[in-house]
Amino acid sequence: MAITLVLLAVMKRQRAAHPNAKYVVWSRIDQKSCLKAMQLAGLEVVSVDQKQSDSETEQGLVTDVDATREKA
């Protein structure tokens, strides 16, 4: 809950600095606090799913930069 409140404060400050902004492009992670804070701040979330790494040095999920750019 504390993380949600901190993130909410940050999102509200960003909202005040950019009053016309209403979308957040979010690299989807398994963290509901981020999503809750963005929604409570009155922003519309555009989520980008992560992709499986195809690198031999990295394993697991990574941010899909191309999909993020496309949605931005």
PDB file of C-alpha atoms in Angstrom:
ATOM      1  CA  MET A   1       0.000   0.000   0.000  1.00  0.00           C
ATOM      2  CA  ALA A   2       2.842   2.418   0.802  1.00  0.00           C
ATOM      3  CA  ILE A   3       4.356   1.942  -2.653  1.00  0.00           C
ATOM      4  CA  THR A   4       1.007   2.747  -4.243  1.00  0.00           C
ATOM      5  CA  LEU A   5       0.736   5.975  -2.251  1.00  0.00           C
ATOM      6  CA  VAL A   6       4.257   7.093  -3.166  1.00  0.00           C
ATOM      7  CA  LEU A   7       3.699   6.319  -6.834  1.00  0.00           C
ATOM      8  CA  LEU A   8       0.331   8.073  -6.701  1.00  0.00           C
ATOM      9  CA  ALA A   9       2.010  11.222  -5.373  1.00  0.00           C
ATOM     10  CA  VAL A  10       4.560  11.084  -8.198  1.00  0.00           C
ATOM     11  CA  MET A  11       1.877  10.550 -10.834  1.00  0.00           C
ATOM     12  CA  LYS A  12      -0.239  13.417  -9.491  1.00  0.00           C
ATOM     13  CA  ARG A  13       2.771  15.724  -9.578  1.00  0.00           C
ATOM     14  CA  GLN A  14       3.461  14.722 -13.182  1.00  0.00           C
ATOM     15  CA  ARG A  15      -0.205  15.267 -13.955  1.00  0.00           C
ATOM     16  CA  ALA A  16      -0.013  18.794 -12.503  1.00  0.00           C
ATOM     17  CA  ALA A  17       3.135  19.540 -14.523  1.00  0.00           C
ATOM     18  CA  HIS A  18       1.533  18.230 -17.727  1.00  0.00           C
ATOM     19  CA  PRO A  19      -2.224  18.861 -17.363  1.00  0.00           C
ATOM     20  CA  ASN A  20      -3.054  17.832 -20.935  1.00  0.00           C
ATOM     21  CA  ALA A  21      -1.330  14.459 -20.626  1.00  0.00           C
ATOM     22  CA  LYS A  22      -3.716  11.608 -20.025  1.00  0.00           C
ATOM     23  CA  TYR A  23      -1.878   8.488 -21.170  1.00  0.00           C
ATOM     24  CA  VAL A  24       0.943   6.486 -19.622  1.00  0.00           C
ATOM     25  CA  VAL A  25       2.807   3.914 -21.711  1.00  0.00           C
ATOM     26  CA  TRP A  26       3.703   1.216 -19.203  1.00  0.00           C
ATOM     27  CA  SER A  27       6.023  -1.724 -19.689  1.00  0.00           C
ATOM     28  CA  ARG A  28       3.869  -4.317 -18.032  1.00  0.00           C
ATOM     29  CA  ILE A  29       5.431  -5.948 -15.011  1.00  0.00           C
ATOM     30  CA  ASP A  30       3.895  -8.108 -12.342  1.00  0.00           C
ATOM     31  CA  GLN A  31       3.408  -5.190  -9.971  1.00  0.00           C
ATOM     32  CA  LYS A  32      -0.125  -3.999  -9.306  1.00  0.00           C
ATOM     33  CA  SER A  33       1.024  -0.991  -7.259  1.00  0.00           C
ATOM     34  CA  CYS A  34       2.201   0.809 -10.403  1.00  0.00           C
ATOM     35  CA  LEU A  35      -1.060   0.191 -12.220  1.00  0.00           C
ATOM     36  CA  LYS A  36      -3.190   1.246  -9.247  1.00  0.00           C
ATOM     37  CA  ALA A  37      -1.233   4.478  -8.798  1.00  0.00           C
ATOM     38  CA  MET A  38      -1.577   5.432 -12.467  1.00  0.00           C
ATOM     39  CA  GLN A  39      -5.308   4.735 -12.425  1.00  0.00           C
ATOM     40  CA  LEU A  40      -5.842   6.613  -9.147  1.00  0.00           C
ATOM     41  CA  ALA A  41      -4.022   9.607 -10.647  1.00  0.00           C
ATOM     42  CA  GLY A  42      -6.676   9.652 -13.377  1.00  0.00           C
ATOM     43  CA  LEU A  43      -4.359   8.554 -16.164  1.00  0.00           C
ATOM     44  CA  GLU A  44      -5.196   6.093 -18.901  1.00  0.00           C
ATOM     45  CA  VAL A  45      -2.733   3.209 -18.999  1.00  0.00           C
ATOM     46  CA  VAL A  46      -1.478   1.818 -22.294  1.00  0.00           C
ATOM     47  CA  SER A  47       0.330  -1.382 -21.355  1.00  0.00           C
ATOM     48  CA  VAL A  48       3.077  -2.986 -23.391  1.00  0.00           C
ATOM     49  CA  ASP A  49       3.707  -6.662 -22.759  1.00  0.00           C
ATOM     50  CA  GLN A  50       7.253  -7.771 -22.209  1.00  0.00           C
ATOM     51  CA  LYS A  51       8.916 -10.243 -24.523  1.00  0.00           C
ATOM     52  CA  GLN A  52      11.094 -13.263 -23.995  1.00  0.00           C
ATOM     53  CA  SER A  53      14.763 -12.381 -24.337  1.00  0.00           C
ATOM     54  CA  ASP A  54      16.464 -13.908 -27.347  1.00  0.00           C
ATOM     55  CA  SER A  55      19.921 -12.940 -26.109  1.00  0.00           C
ATOM     56  CA  GLU A  56      22.343 -15.507 -24.780  1.00  0.00           C
ATOM     57  CA  THR A  57      23.515 -13.106 -22.063  1.00  0.00           C
ATOM     58  CA  GLU A  58      20.023 -12.180 -20.812  1.00  0.00           C
ATOM     59  CA  GLN A  59      17.365 -14.614 -19.727  1.00  0.00           C
ATOM     60  CA  GLY A  60      13.725 -14.092 -18.939  1.00  0.00           C
ATOM     61  CA  LEU A  61      11.457 -11.213 -19.865  1.00  0.00           C
ATOM     62  CA  VAL A  62      12.698  -7.884 -21.202  1.00  0.00           C
ATOM     63  CA  THR A  63      11.032  -4.643 -22.252  1.00  0.00           C
ATOM     64  CA  ASP A  64       9.812  -4.726 -25.844  1.00  0.00           C
ATOM     65  CA  VAL A  65      11.319  -1.401 -26.936  1.00  0.00           C
ATOM     66  CA  ASP A  66       9.859  -1.551 -30.460  1.00  0.00           C
ATOM     67  CA  ALA A  67       6.328  -2.125 -29.138  1.00  0.00           C
ATOM     68  CA  THR A  68       6.808   0.697 -26.622  1.00  0.00           C
ATOM     69  CA  ARG A  69       7.845   3.115 -29.369  1.00  0.00           C
ATOM     70  CA  GLU A  70       4.905   2.009 -31.500  1.00  0.00           C
ATOM     71  CA  LYS A  71       2.388   2.673 -28.734  1.00  0.00           C
ATOM     72  CA  ALA A  72       3.992   5.977 -27.744  1.00  0.00           C
TER      73      ALA A  72
END
